[in-house]
Structures are given as structure tokens and as C-alpha cells.
Amino acid sequence: MAALSLPTNIPSHLGLRLLRSALNVGDFKRAHQLFDNIPQPDPTTCSTFISALTTHGRPNEAIKVYASLRACGIKPHSSVFLAVAKACAVSGDTLRVKEVHEDATRLGLMSDVYIANALIHAYGKCKCVEGARRVFDDLVVRDVVTWTSLSSCYVNCGFPRKGLSVFRQMGLDGVKPNPVTVSSILPACSELKDLKSGKEIHGFAVRHGMVENVFVCSGLVSLYAKCLSVREARAVFDLMPHRDVVSWNGVLTAYFTNKEYEKGLSLFTQMSRDGVKADEATWNAVIGGCMENGRIEEAVEMLRKMQNMGFKPNEITISSILPACSFSENLRMGKEIHGYVFRQWKVGDLTSTTALLYMYAKCGDLNLSRNVFNMMRRKDVVAWNTMIIANAMHGNGKEALFLFGKMLQSRVKPNSVTFTGVLSGCSHSRLVEEGIQIFNSMGKDHLVEPDANHYSCVVDIYSRAGRLNEAYKFIQRMPMEPTASAWGALLGACRVYKNVELAKISAKKLFEIEPNNPGNYVSLFNILVTAKLWSEASKIRILMKEKGITKLPGCSWLQVGNRVHTFVVGDKSNMESDKIYNFLDELVEKMKMAGYKPDTDYVLQDIDQEEKAESLCNHSEKLAVAFGILNLNGQSTVRVFKNLRICGDCHNAIKYMSKVVGVMIVVRDSLRFHHFKNGNCSCNDLW
DNA sequence: TTAGGGTTAG
């Protein structure tokens, strides 16, 4: 190894050459020794070395090199500052950024806009908005990069609304946003589900010829995907002159999250035909998409394909696939997946346990979730959020609030998802004042800006408590365009509290926002029928016919032993069908004696003429619960799942069933869990 | 020389 012997007292010009050749072969030890043996390294040598260490994933070594220069009393050149600022950004170490910032200030370099911009960026990567703001405020001359860096700092640190306001301020200051600015501000609109601002920025991008930019367009695709405007997402995608893997992932996600599984999957196939190679995120999007759309077997198949293509499933993959273990048609197969996942990859304790507790909660067994959660040694924000959400869906608002308090005590910083969980817990448990108070504290005490989802939760809080006018006023005062979930919450409550006027207003908005969602038409139809407004109701039916919108068939299922049994309205396909109907007839007699009165309003909830003739007893949830009671096999709880919201009469009937039979019945509908016990339901009849 | 997009929990 004589050739590698170390020269001493290397002159700077030669040192740079030797240093570069050592870095090129990845010999960092030699590079360090060489650098140490240059008595007076010039600025280019210093910045080259620092940058190279950063790009090779050694930002902390890069920062140490800078510190050693300072210790020797060498005054760093501005190029060295830029290099070390980048290293700080990569390492994410706030203290180091502060030190570099102080050094630059002392040397009078903070008016150099390049250095200032690099420091704003570095502070942003360290999630230190105060630092970034200070550098920004101290600048006299700010360019487009300064503004872009600050606004994206806010967006990436969880302050999307602040990011948007910086973006707007920038325009007022006469600095024109460029494609980089636009692509980094779009995620703020997505995060806030702020379609209105998103569309304004889309318009700006069109007017300024930015729609050829792949970053801008991918941002737009994601924006429309997040705001549930799948058609607009597709329109942007179709107009793109060049598409890369990120644009494809965006449009795939748009279809999957909007329940258009088949279209998503066919695009996935088309993607490879178009010569775009799927990456890790593509596979995660597809696997998540399969799971979200109930395609368990396909999700497992995709996991296998992902590995065959040489990709290693990561945390996100595992979190999405693990619930397959219990949703699977066949419990045994679920267990196999579980074992397979654990054998194959050393899954981190935190990720896998969180997935496990979420899976138990989604399967209706909150006690098992609680046990898992209590046993966790370390709990991160995702774990806390999952447990809060689990309680919210089961209607345990008080416990969700309690957990939120404990989370704050353990010094885990709540994020936007935390508040969605806590607020929905409040709405499902009629905790109005508590909910409003928490909503008001979000920005003030927790530095989390409320997004459209949080506003919708508050609408839901007022609505479920029967304070419909307050809910309506609140919607009108929202700082962003109200989403379908805000109007949907109001419409749902109008049915419970029989408010026809507000129902018409909300339904009109919903028909504009999601013209193809059958649920909205059905809800309004039912409200009109209950109010005996027959001619208006029939107009809705005609509207649906004209638009070719058909009601999604209701379907309930439950697991008995290793099998999942599925029921639709008037189902006779079950082998024990006769037994179920006879049992249900007997049960209804007993229930009537206990005070049950069938609510015939709900006979009319199905709009098809044939279905209208079916009696209430045929509803899928009643059939499934009856089948569950017949097959209890010593269990004390029947767990039934339904794809739509539970019908009002069924809700009432199942309360009586739980009393007459003396059994716990858990029903998960499309919105939440209902725990029926002793003639009562955990939702306090706010179904 | 400095700044940019997609995948988990809602």
C-alpha cells in the first residue's frame, strides 16, 4: 500500500486533487487524513470536502470539519458557509444551525442573500420555524428563494396556513412566485383540503405557463386527490406533457382514496406499459389502495410481487398490510400473513404494535386494543393518535379526551391527526363544550392549524348535539370552502332531528361537490319522505335516474369460526336461511312485548320499487345479527359489520335484541361502532 | 452558489 502513503504539508492546489480522488473512491479515512495535512486549505478545498461528506451521507462529519476550521481560527469563506448550512440541513441538528448562524452574524455575512436563504432552508429542515423567521426578518433584500424557503419551511413544519399567507405576502411584496414556489405551496392546500386556494394557485400556474412543470403538475394531482376531486386530478394528469413516477403515484392514490379501485389498478398496469418503473412508494400506494378497498387477497398478492421486483417492504408497507391479518376472509390465512410478515422482516416494535392495536380496534374489540396499548413501552405520536382514534370510533369520547391529556403529559406533541381523533371523539359522545374548547386551543396552545377536516368535526359536534343552526352558521364562517364531510355531517343530523330546510341546503351543496355519491340523494330522499313531502321526494328519485346514479346495495357481514358470512337485503342464500327467518320472527314478537315498534318510515328508505315491498325484517344488519346470535358458541358478543350507515329501525331493533337475548352486540357501520347492551347503544341514538 | 412534488393514523 506504498502508493497510499500519506504526504505531509500538502500545498492547497495539490491537496484538492488528492482529496477529490480519495472521495471518488469513497476512501473517507484517507480523505480526512489528507485534509488534516493541508496546513492552509483554500475555500474551494474546504467547501468541496464538506459538501462531499454531506452528499455521501456523512453530514455530521462535515459539520465537524467546519468546527475544526473554526477552532484553528480560519475565517470561513461564504462558500464554506453554504456547504456547512447544507450539512446542517441534512443532519437536522438545530443546535449546529444556530452555531453557524451565530458565526455568520459575527462575521457580518448575514446580508448575503445566498447564505441567509441556505440558513432559512436549514432551519426549516430542523423544524425550527422561529430560526427561519429570524433570518428572514433580518434580511433587507429578499429574493424569490428567500420567500419560497420560508413558505415551504412553514408548510413542512405543520403550519400550512402560515405557509399560504407567506405565499400571498410574497405576491404583495412584488416578488413573483416561480414553479419551485408553486410546487412547494401546493401541499399546504392539500393538507388543509383547501380546494379554493388550490384552484386559485392552479389558475396562477396556468396563467404563468407553469403547467409543463412536472413538480407543479404532480402537486396539482395530489391536491385534487386529497380534496376528493378525482376527475380533476385525472384531467391535470392527462394534460401533462411529461409524467414521472411521482405523478403516476399521485393519480393512483387519487383513484384508490376515492374508492375507484378498478380504475386505480388498471392505471397501475398501464404505468409499466408506458415505461414508467414503479418505485417503493408506488407499491405502498397500491397495497394501501387494495386494503382501503377491502381487497385483502390482492394486497397480499401485491406484497409478494413487490418483493419479487426486488423492493423491501418498509414501515409504511407493514402498517398497511398488517390489518389484513384480521380482515382476511379466513382467519387462519390472516394468522399466516402475520407470521410471514414477522418472519420475513424484523418489524420494529412500535410500528407493528400500533398496527396490531389499530387492527383490533377496527375489528370491534377495543379491550384488546387497550391491552396492547398499555403494554407498549414507547409510544410515539402515531401510537397515541391510533388509540385516540380507536376510542373515537367506538364512541368513547371521554376516554379519547383522557388519552389526549395523558399524551400531553408524556410530552408527545399532538399533530393535525391527533385533533381529528379528539374532535371526532367529542362529536360522537356529545361533548360539545369540550370539543369547541379544544378546537379553539389548537392554534393557540398547540401550534396546529385547523384544516377543513377539523372544521368539519366541529360542524359534526354541533350537528349531533342537535344545534343545527349553530352548525350551519359555523359552516358559513369557515375560512376555506366547506368540504363534503362538513355538509354531510349537517345533512346526517337533519335526518335525526328532522330539519327539512337545512337538509335541502346541505344536500344542494353536496350534489355540487360530489354529484355521483348516491348516499346524499338517498339521505335527502329519506328526509323528504319522513316529512311526507312525496312530490319533492319523487323529484330526487327522478334526478337519480336521469344521472344514472344507483344506490349502493347495503351489505352486512360477520365472522363465525373461520368463515365470514355475508348478508344483503332479503338474503336467502345462507344455508341456515329458514332458521334465521324463523328465529327473527320469534324474536320480533318478544321485542314487541318489550316495547319495540317497527318504524315504517324506514321501509321507504330503499328507492327501488321491488325493494320497497320488502319488510323491515329483511334488512341485512338484522339478518346478520340474528345469525350471529344463533351461532354464539359460548361467546358473549356478536360483531357485525355493515358497508353503509345502519338503518334507524335496525338501530332501534338491535337495542331491543340486546335486551331480550341478554347479549352484547357490536355493529360497525360506515361511520362508527355501535355497542348495544341491555337495550341501549353507546352512540346515545346519534346513529 | 440558495428553494420544489408522491406512500402510514384522519
XYZ file of C-alpha atoms (C1' of nucleotides) in Angstrom:
697
model
C 0.000 0.000 0.000
C 3.009 2.274 -0.605
C 1.097 4.315 -3.163
C -1.340 5.301 -0.481
C 1.261 6.587 1.942
C 0.328 9.938 3.271
C 2.075 13.093 2.093
C 2.542 15.789 4.676
C 2.351 19.570 4.368
C 0.441 19.329 1.141
C 0.098 22.574 -0.792
C -3.526 23.573 -1.272
C -3.769 23.175 -5.097
C -2.368 19.634 -4.933
C -4.435 18.857 -1.846
C -7.701 19.442 -3.654
C -6.695 16.981 -6.404
C -5.655 14.275 -3.943
C -8.748 14.893 -1.836
C -11.061 14.541 -4.847
C -9.508 11.236 -5.886
C -9.875 9.827 -2.365
C -13.514 10.977 -2.233
C -14.208 9.487 -5.652
C -13.234 6.014 -4.467
C -15.095 6.521 -1.204
C -11.994 6.395 0.985
C -13.146 8.825 3.666
C -10.465 7.898 6.167
C -7.744 8.872 3.728
C -9.683 11.997 2.737
C -9.740 13.120 6.384
C -6.006 12.435 6.782
C -5.201 14.318 3.604
C -7.312 17.286 4.654
C -5.642 17.360 8.064
C -2.281 17.544 6.321
C -3.077 20.632 4.283
C -1.787 23.445 6.520
C -3.728 26.179 4.726
C -6.704 24.721 2.885
C -8.237 27.217 0.453
C -12.023 27.892 0.470
C -12.658 25.603 -2.531
C -10.890 22.695 -0.829
C -12.844 23.242 2.391
C -16.246 23.543 0.744
C -15.563 20.631 -1.607
C -14.709 18.392 1.311
C -17.676 19.489 3.421
C -20.120 19.127 0.504
C -18.747 15.725 -0.468
C -19.145 14.405 3.062
C -22.738 15.658 3.093
C -23.670 14.112 -0.237
C -22.138 10.814 0.899
C -24.481 10.744 3.889
C -21.925 11.979 6.424
C -23.319 15.395 7.369
C -22.120 15.175 10.984
C -18.529 14.594 9.829
C -18.984 17.579 7.522
C -20.074 19.745 10.449
C -17.057 18.540 12.480
C -14.707 19.567 9.678
C -16.265 23.038 9.778
C -15.885 23.150 13.569
C -12.215 22.183 13.297
C -11.627 25.027 10.854
C -13.223 27.456 13.274
C -11.140 26.024 16.128
C -7.991 26.766 14.112
C -9.143 30.334 13.753
C -9.695 30.071 9.999
C -12.278 32.567 8.788
C -14.690 30.627 6.597
C -15.409 31.858 3.109
C -19.071 32.228 2.112
C -18.860 29.042 0.022
C -17.894 27.173 3.203
C -20.934 28.608 4.953
C -23.182 27.418 2.159
C -21.661 23.944 2.365
C -21.992 23.669 6.132
C -25.533 25.079 6.074
C -26.450 22.243 3.704
C -24.773 19.736 6.050
C -26.838 21.107 8.954
C -29.990 20.816 6.875
C -29.271 17.154 6.140
C -28.333 16.311 9.720
C -31.404 18.105 11.101
C -29.433 19.365 14.090
C -30.915 22.694 15.247
C -28.060 23.499 17.634
C -25.491 23.277 14.845
C -27.595 25.554 12.613
C -27.754 28.095 15.425
C -23.967 27.968 15.804
C -23.407 28.501 12.104
C -25.988 31.297 12.152
C -24.133 33.000 15.029
C -20.786 32.623 13.247
C -22.185 34.162 10.082
C -23.708 37.027 12.031
C -20.429 37.700 13.829
C -18.571 37.766 10.516
C -21.124 40.145 9.031
C -22.249 37.704 6.357
C -25.966 37.678 7.070
C -26.761 40.256 4.422
C -25.529 37.759 1.827
C -28.862 36.536 0.492
C -27.426 33.134 -0.525
C -26.195 32.409 2.992
C -29.410 33.677 4.548
C -31.502 31.531 2.199
C -29.415 28.458 2.947
C -29.910 29.061 6.685
C -33.684 29.509 6.315
C -33.712 26.184 4.499
C -31.546 24.553 7.185
C -33.773 25.853 9.997
C -36.766 24.503 8.059
C -35.240 21.037 7.831
C -34.637 21.135 11.594
C -38.289 22.092 12.106
C -37.242 25.353 13.724
C -39.638 27.950 12.327
C -38.533 30.635 14.785
C -34.952 30.462 13.497
C -36.055 30.630 9.880
C -38.308 33.586 10.638
C -35.489 35.447 12.416
C -33.154 35.106 9.421
C -35.991 36.215 7.139
C -36.904 39.247 9.248
C -33.270 40.395 9.496
C -32.871 40.471 5.710
C -33.219 43.767 3.890
C -33.254 42.362 0.368
C -35.281 39.173 -0.141
C -35.442 37.247 -3.382
C -37.796 34.559 -4.665
C -35.707 31.847 -2.996
C -35.959 33.607 0.379
C -39.748 33.702 0.173
C -40.009 30.163 -1.169
C -37.737 28.807 1.557
C -39.733 30.475 4.313
C -43.122 29.431 2.996
C -42.038 25.824 2.479
C -40.472 25.882 5.956
C -43.918 26.686 7.388
C -45.609 24.032 5.236
C -43.115 21.321 6.180
C -43.254 22.199 9.869
C -47.006 21.710 10.050
C -48.116 25.318 9.538
C -49.719 25.139 6.103
C -51.919 28.194 6.687
C -48.886 30.282 7.661
C -47.132 28.959 4.551
C -50.029 30.118 2.402
C -50.051 33.539 3.999
C -46.313 33.945 3.331
C -47.012 32.917 -0.260
C -49.669 35.630 -0.547
C -47.481 38.224 1.189
C -44.758 37.483 -1.318
C -47.040 38.492 -4.196
C -47.998 41.699 -2.382
C -44.285 42.442 -1.930
C -43.863 42.306 -5.687
C -41.872 39.071 -5.815
C -43.209 36.720 -8.478
C -43.532 33.063 -7.469
C -41.770 30.625 -9.785
C -42.539 26.917 -10.373
C -40.483 25.933 -7.317
C -42.571 28.245 -5.138
C -45.803 26.898 -6.569
C -44.839 23.253 -6.220
C -43.859 23.751 -2.609
C -47.015 25.647 -1.644
C -49.477 23.186 -3.216
C -49.011 20.601 -0.429
C -50.274 23.276 2.001
C -53.589 23.395 0.135
C -53.696 19.585 0.076
C -53.006 19.367 3.783
C -55.720 21.938 4.545
C -58.055 20.392 1.956
C -58.357 23.983 0.812
C -59.677 23.469 -2.682
C -60.436 27.166 -3.134
C -56.837 28.334 -2.598
C -55.627 25.308 -4.559
C -57.716 26.298 -7.550
C -56.504 29.900 -7.348
C -52.909 28.671 -7.429
C -53.779 26.310 -10.279
C -55.115 29.331 -12.179
C -51.925 31.250 -11.441
C -49.831 28.323 -12.695
C -51.854 28.187 -15.924
C -51.558 31.950 -16.499
C -47.806 31.859 -15.972
C -47.096 28.862 -18.154
C -46.119 26.507 -15.347
C -48.282 23.558 -16.309
C -45.466 21.934 -18.224
C -43.546 21.598 -14.981
C -43.724 18.079 -13.639
C -43.366 19.206 -9.992
C -46.204 21.700 -10.290
C -48.488 19.195 -12.007
C -47.776 16.411 -9.538
C -48.616 18.855 -6.772
C -51.900 19.639 -8.507
C -52.722 15.944 -8.974
C -52.188 15.344 -5.248
C -54.173 18.428 -4.345
C -57.215 17.229 -6.252
C -56.733 13.688 -4.944
C -56.688 14.919 -1.343
C -59.713 17.144 -1.920
C -61.580 14.161 -3.348
C -61.848 15.614 -6.842
C -60.621 12.550 -8.657
C -61.833 13.737 -12.058
C -59.884 16.980 -11.810
C -56.806 15.056 -10.661
C -57.129 12.917 -13.768
C -57.663 15.939 -16.019
C -54.389 17.513 -14.813
C -52.596 14.199 -15.208
C -53.913 13.699 -18.762
C -52.699 17.141 -19.831
C -49.163 16.648 -18.517
C -46.563 16.635 -21.306
C -44.133 14.580 -19.208
C -45.031 12.314 -16.339
C -42.688 10.681 -13.883
C -43.200 8.096 -11.178
C -44.407 10.702 -8.646
C -47.157 11.926 -10.974
C -48.265 8.334 -11.504
C -48.269 7.650 -7.778
C -50.397 10.730 -7.258
C -53.068 9.726 -9.732
C -53.087 6.125 -8.445
C -53.666 7.403 -4.920
C -56.449 9.659 -6.222
C -58.365 6.664 -7.511
C -57.705 4.445 -4.502
C -58.687 7.006 -1.883
C -61.810 7.798 -3.863
C -62.872 4.166 -3.850
C -62.305 3.692 -7.570
C -60.189 0.613 -7.072
C -60.587 -0.901 -10.539
C -59.520 2.284 -12.311
C -56.552 2.665 -9.978
C -55.445 -0.854 -10.680
C -55.819 -0.531 -14.436
C -53.672 2.628 -14.325
C -51.077 0.707 -12.356
C -50.907 -1.789 -15.218
C -50.787 0.989 -17.779
C -47.924 2.612 -15.896
C -45.467 -0.144 -16.741
C -46.775 -0.272 -20.314
C -45.868 3.411 -20.551
C -42.350 2.559 -19.474
C -42.533 4.164 -16.014
C -40.952 1.976 -13.381
C -42.865 1.594 -10.130
C -40.882 2.565 -7.052
C -41.296 1.752 -3.377
C -43.955 4.441 -2.910
C -45.933 3.082 -5.882
C -46.070 -0.356 -4.291
C -47.087 1.127 -0.968
C -49.815 3.163 -2.651
C -51.143 0.074 -4.457
C -51.030 -2.142 -1.369
C -52.674 0.585 0.723
C -55.236 1.038 -2.061
C -56.103 -2.662 -2.076
C -56.503 -2.645 1.699
C -58.605 0.509 1.767
C -60.938 -1.006 -0.772
C -61.277 -4.293 1.073
C -59.164 -6.282 -1.436
C -57.216 -8.288 1.095
C -56.128 -11.140 -1.145
C -54.949 -8.694 -3.810
C -52.997 -6.725 -1.200
C -51.154 -9.878 -0.160
C -50.510 -10.737 -3.799
C -49.104 -7.242 -4.394
C -46.837 -7.622 -1.370
C -45.446 -10.770 -2.957
C -44.994 -9.053 -6.337
C -43.325 -6.086 -4.661
C -40.688 -8.392 -3.228
C -40.263 -10.262 -6.479
C -39.416 -6.925 -8.093
C -36.634 -6.509 -5.539
C -38.306 -3.982 -3.211
C -38.102 -4.350 0.514
C -41.326 -3.508 2.331
C -40.805 -0.636 4.741
C -42.674 0.628 7.801
C -45.460 2.076 5.697
C -45.943 -1.174 3.789
C -46.144 -3.146 7.015
C -48.603 -0.724 8.614
C -50.898 -1.034 5.624
C -50.699 -4.791 5.227
C -50.878 -5.895 8.866
C -54.621 -5.314 9.292
C -55.042 -7.924 6.529
C -54.396 -10.445 9.256
C -57.828 -9.912 10.693
C -59.878 -8.628 7.778
C -58.999 -11.702 5.802
C -61.902 -13.895 4.712
C -60.211 -16.674 6.530
C -58.770 -16.147 9.974
C -56.186 -18.876 9.539
C -54.853 -17.221 6.439
C -54.684 -13.969 8.401
C -52.512 -15.617 11.010
C -50.258 -16.934 8.278
C -49.758 -13.442 6.892
C -48.985 -12.221 10.375
C -46.320 -14.851 10.921
C -44.978 -14.364 7.403
C -44.576 -10.639 7.883
C -42.786 -11.100 11.183
C -40.510 -13.894 9.966
C -39.571 -12.052 6.825
C -38.724 -8.665 8.297
C -37.638 -7.569 11.700
C -40.568 -5.282 12.211
C -39.937 -2.514 14.700
C -41.812 -2.931 17.955
C -43.557 0.404 17.642
C -44.850 0.048 14.072
C -46.111 -3.476 14.416
C -47.780 -2.994 17.784
C -49.504 0.131 16.552
C -50.788 -1.736 13.501
C -51.946 -4.508 15.814
C -53.897 -2.226 18.133
C -55.476 -0.482 15.158
C -56.458 -3.833 13.711
C -58.135 -4.933 16.964
C -60.000 -1.621 17.179
C -61.196 -1.909 13.589
C -62.385 -5.429 14.274
C -64.541 -4.121 17.081
C -62.542 -5.290 20.091
C -61.471 -2.129 21.862
C -60.420 -4.008 25.001
C -57.757 -5.914 23.097
C -56.512 -2.612 21.613
C -56.315 -1.121 25.067
C -54.297 -4.075 26.371
C -51.818 -3.803 23.530
C -51.524 -0.032 24.004
C -50.965 -0.289 27.749
C -48.175 -2.791 27.221
C -46.265 -0.581 24.793
C -43.055 0.669 26.343
C -42.566 3.582 24.000
C -45.453 5.464 22.433
C -44.947 7.872 19.563
C -47.436 10.304 18.077
C -48.816 7.646 15.692
C -49.431 5.221 18.568
C -51.236 7.870 20.638
C -53.245 9.008 17.625
C -54.273 5.466 16.776
C -55.508 4.825 20.310
C -57.379 8.149 20.395
C -58.960 7.405 17.011
C -59.848 3.876 18.159
C -61.746 5.315 21.125
C -63.379 7.963 18.958
C -64.742 5.383 16.525
C -66.122 3.350 19.394
C -67.873 6.400 20.804
C -65.663 6.744 23.875
C -65.207 10.479 23.657
C -64.330 10.824 27.330
C -61.544 8.281 27.063
C -60.284 9.947 23.862
C -60.056 13.202 25.824
C -58.368 11.470 28.751
C -55.785 9.926 26.414
C -55.182 13.319 24.824
C -54.388 14.719 28.272
C -52.031 11.831 29.024
C -50.348 12.343 25.676
C -49.627 15.966 26.507
C -48.324 14.915 29.922
C -45.885 12.500 28.249
C -44.631 15.444 26.198
C -45.603 13.945 22.850
C -46.523 16.830 20.565
C -50.008 16.421 19.073
C -50.351 16.887 15.320
C -53.257 17.515 12.996
C -54.406 13.868 13.055
C -54.498 13.917 16.876
C -57.083 16.693 16.760
C -59.178 14.960 14.125
C -59.345 11.997 16.508
C -60.098 14.006 19.646
C -62.709 16.173 17.931
C -64.500 13.241 16.321
C -64.499 11.566 19.747
C -66.238 14.662 21.131
C -68.817 14.689 18.345
C -69.729 11.028 18.806
C -70.144 11.494 22.558
C -71.977 14.807 22.526
C -69.109 16.596 24.298
C -69.895 19.966 22.759
C -68.178 22.452 25.047
C -65.106 20.255 25.439
C -64.818 19.890 21.678
C -65.172 23.599 20.965
C -62.622 24.420 23.629
C -60.101 22.001 22.147
C -60.740 23.325 18.655
C -60.069 26.865 19.871
C -56.868 25.788 21.618
C -55.371 24.128 18.539
C -53.515 27.068 17.071
C -53.102 28.976 20.306
C -51.712 26.317 22.644
C -50.561 23.540 20.326
C -49.452 25.378 17.185
C -51.522 23.118 14.958
C -53.589 24.985 12.380
C -57.144 23.671 11.982
C -57.768 22.268 8.494
C -61.055 21.588 6.689
C -61.334 18.230 8.489
C -61.177 19.875 11.901
C -63.808 22.395 10.864
C -65.995 19.506 9.668
C -65.578 17.827 13.054
C -66.889 20.962 14.758
C -69.855 21.028 12.364
C -70.442 17.406 13.362
C -70.168 18.293 17.078
C -72.906 20.945 16.787
C -74.978 18.787 14.440
C -75.041 15.633 16.525
C -75.949 17.684 19.591
C -78.975 18.961 17.681
C -77.609 22.520 17.470
C -78.210 22.631 13.730
C -78.393 26.389 13.339
C -75.053 26.823 15.080
C -73.624 24.136 12.797
C -74.917 25.980 9.743
C -73.543 29.325 10.954
C -70.203 27.678 11.651
C -70.031 26.284 8.103
C -70.734 29.730 6.692
C -67.860 31.213 8.674
C -65.266 28.621 7.615
C -62.071 30.200 6.219
C -61.940 27.598 3.431
C -64.541 26.147 1.102
C -66.539 23.639 3.225
C -65.913 20.059 2.130
C -68.389 17.253 1.598
C -67.787 15.978 5.123
C -68.936 19.301 6.644
C -72.171 19.375 4.659
C -72.550 15.602 5.088
C -72.426 15.944 8.888
C -75.167 18.566 8.759
C -77.307 16.528 6.360
C -76.975 13.422 8.538
C -78.139 15.353 11.591
C -81.038 16.866 9.649
C -82.346 13.340 9.296
C -82.114 12.610 13.003
C -83.531 15.987 14.040
C -85.998 16.212 11.144
C -84.938 19.594 9.735
C -86.084 19.725 6.114
C -84.933 23.259 5.280
C -81.307 22.781 6.291
C -81.361 19.321 4.729
C -82.241 20.857 1.364
C -79.469 23.447 1.669
C -76.807 20.884 2.614
C -77.931 18.370 0.007
C -77.771 21.020 -2.735
C -74.148 21.741 -1.780
C -73.343 18.044 -1.631
C -74.809 17.441 -5.097
C -72.407 20.124 -6.366
C -69.337 18.783 -4.571
C -69.856 15.077 -5.160
C -72.533 14.680 -7.843
C -72.036 10.929 -8.073
C -72.354 9.922 -4.428
C -75.647 8.017 -4.089
C -75.663 8.392 -0.292
C -76.513 12.112 -0.441
C -79.517 11.567 -2.701
C -80.754 8.713 -0.526
C -80.418 10.797 2.652
C -82.388 13.720 1.245
C -84.968 11.356 -0.208
C -85.483 9.743 3.188
C -85.797 13.096 4.947
C -88.398 14.258 2.435
C -90.347 11.006 2.729
C -90.344 11.213 6.531
C -91.685 14.754 6.222
C -94.342 13.353 3.871
C -93.176 15.631 1.043
C -93.902 12.985 -1.544
C -93.667 15.040 -4.710
C -90.295 16.557 -3.757
C -89.052 13.115 -2.821
C -90.036 11.691 -6.164
C -88.151 14.540 -7.887
C -84.986 13.308 -6.199
C -85.657 9.828 -7.458
C -86.097 11.143 -10.996
C -82.875 13.147 -10.661
C -81.028 9.977 -9.685
C -82.493 8.070 -12.640
C -81.517 10.859 -15.031
C -77.963 10.922 -13.744
C -77.727 7.143 -13.730
C -76.942 7.053 -10.021
C -77.858 3.823 -8.300
C -77.987 3.210 -4.603
C -75.098 1.191 -3.279
C -76.503 -2.138 -2.095
C -76.417 -2.492 1.684
C -74.420 -5.432 2.918
C -73.566 -6.805 6.360
C -71.116 -9.477 7.364
C -69.753 -11.270 10.399
C -67.232 -13.926 11.177
C -68.246 -17.251 12.678
C -65.376 -19.639 13.319
C -63.014 -19.309 10.400
C -65.619 -18.114 7.913
C -67.066 -14.748 7.002
C -70.813 -14.779 6.294
C -72.304 -12.022 4.167
C -75.926 -10.825 4.030
C -77.800 -8.461 1.687
C -81.412 -7.290 1.910
C -83.802 -10.247 1.899
C -80.905 -12.658 1.655
C -81.924 -16.304 1.351
C -78.586 -17.682 0.218
C -77.374 -18.739 3.662
C -77.640 -22.452 4.358
C -79.429 -21.712 7.612
C -81.717 -19.169 5.988
C -85.034 -20.688 7.166
C -83.715 -20.975 10.688
C -82.642 -17.320 10.660
C -86.022 -16.019 9.461
C -87.969 -18.160 11.939
C -85.739 -17.046 14.769
C -86.100 -13.404 13.726
C -89.914 -13.708 13.665
C -89.944 -15.129 17.197
C -87.502 -12.500 18.345
C -89.562 -9.626 16.926
C -92.621 -10.870 18.857
C -90.634 -10.819 22.102
C -89.205 -7.414 21.233
C -92.680 -6.008 20.605
C -93.728 -7.200 24.037
C -90.744 -5.310 25.436
C -91.924 -2.136 23.687
C -90.390 -2.292 20.201
C -92.424 -0.543 17.495
C -91.220 -1.039 13.920
C -90.571 2.371 12.347
C -92.177 2.069 8.950
C -90.569 5.283 7.698
C -87.566 3.193 7.038
C -89.426 0.793 4.786
C -89.261 3.616 2.308
C -85.569 4.193 2.596
C -84.847 1.904 -0.332
C -85.713 3.622 -3.520
C -86.135 0.700 -5.868
C -89.700 -0.317 -6.372
C -89.055 -4.007 -5.663
C -87.097 -3.248 -2.527
C -89.888 -1.064 -1.250
C -92.026 -4.168 -0.885
C -89.510 -5.844 1.388
C -90.338 -5.633 5.022
C -88.071 -4.202 7.688
C -87.159 -7.668 8.910
C -85.195 -8.319 5.757
C -82.516 -5.691 6.340
C -79.047 -7.138 6.097
C -77.927 -5.971 9.547
C -80.880 -7.682 11.260
C -80.205 -10.918 9.372
C -76.532 -10.818 10.288
C -77.213 -10.118 13.972
C -79.790 -12.943 14.130
C -77.302 -15.308 12.508
C -74.668 -14.168 14.986
C -76.937 -14.849 17.977
C -77.740 -18.317 16.630
C -74.037 -19.078 16.308
C -72.663 -17.582 19.505
C -70.959 -20.849 20.547
C -70.414 -19.651 24.079
C -69.199 -16.176 23.070
C -70.839 -13.210 24.747
C -70.538 -10.716 21.894
C -71.869 -10.620 18.335
C -69.774 -8.481 15.998
C -71.378 -7.335 12.749
C -70.008 -5.053 10.021
C -72.037 -3.006 7.551
C -70.831 -1.113 4.461
C -73.415 1.721 4.784
C -74.831 3.563 7.779
C -77.083 1.480 9.964
C -80.811 1.986 9.312
C -82.803 3.807 12.014
C -85.248 0.982 12.569
C -82.481 -1.610 12.703
C -80.670 0.529 15.256
C -83.748 0.563 17.435
C -84.445 -3.146 16.851
C -80.912 -4.208 17.758
C -81.187 -2.293 21.034
C -84.205 -4.445 21.893
C -82.420 -7.601 20.715
C -79.555 -6.957 23.115
C -82.086 -6.622 25.939
C -84.328 -9.565 25.055
C -81.480 -12.013 24.380
C -79.143 -10.584 27.027
C -76.131 -10.347 24.757
C -73.594 -7.683 23.686
C -73.943 -6.719 20.054
C -71.306 -4.618 18.298
C -72.143 -3.173 14.882
C -69.622 -1.245 12.837
C -71.281 0.828 10.140
C -69.609 3.131 7.638
C -69.198 5.838 10.281
C -68.519 4.288 13.662
C -69.008 1.441 16.096
C -72.254 0.906 17.985
C -72.062 -1.126 21.197
C -75.527 -2.446 22.096
C -76.039 -3.652 25.640
C -79.129 -4.020 27.814
C -81.373 -2.095 25.431
C -79.000 0.867 24.995
C -76.460 1.894 22.407
C -73.107 3.579 23.040
C -73.921 6.194 20.391
C -76.761 7.582 22.513
C -79.011 7.174 19.478
C -76.925 9.539 17.378
C -76.528 6.988 14.653
C -23.765 29.249 -5.034
C -29.527 29.170 -2.060
C -35.616 26.889 -2.581
C -39.664 22.120 -5.052
C -43.816 17.054 -5.858
C -45.990 11.149 -4.121
C -46.672 6.218 0.052
C -48.914 5.036 7.347
C -53.009 7.185 11.855
C -57.885 11.116 9.877
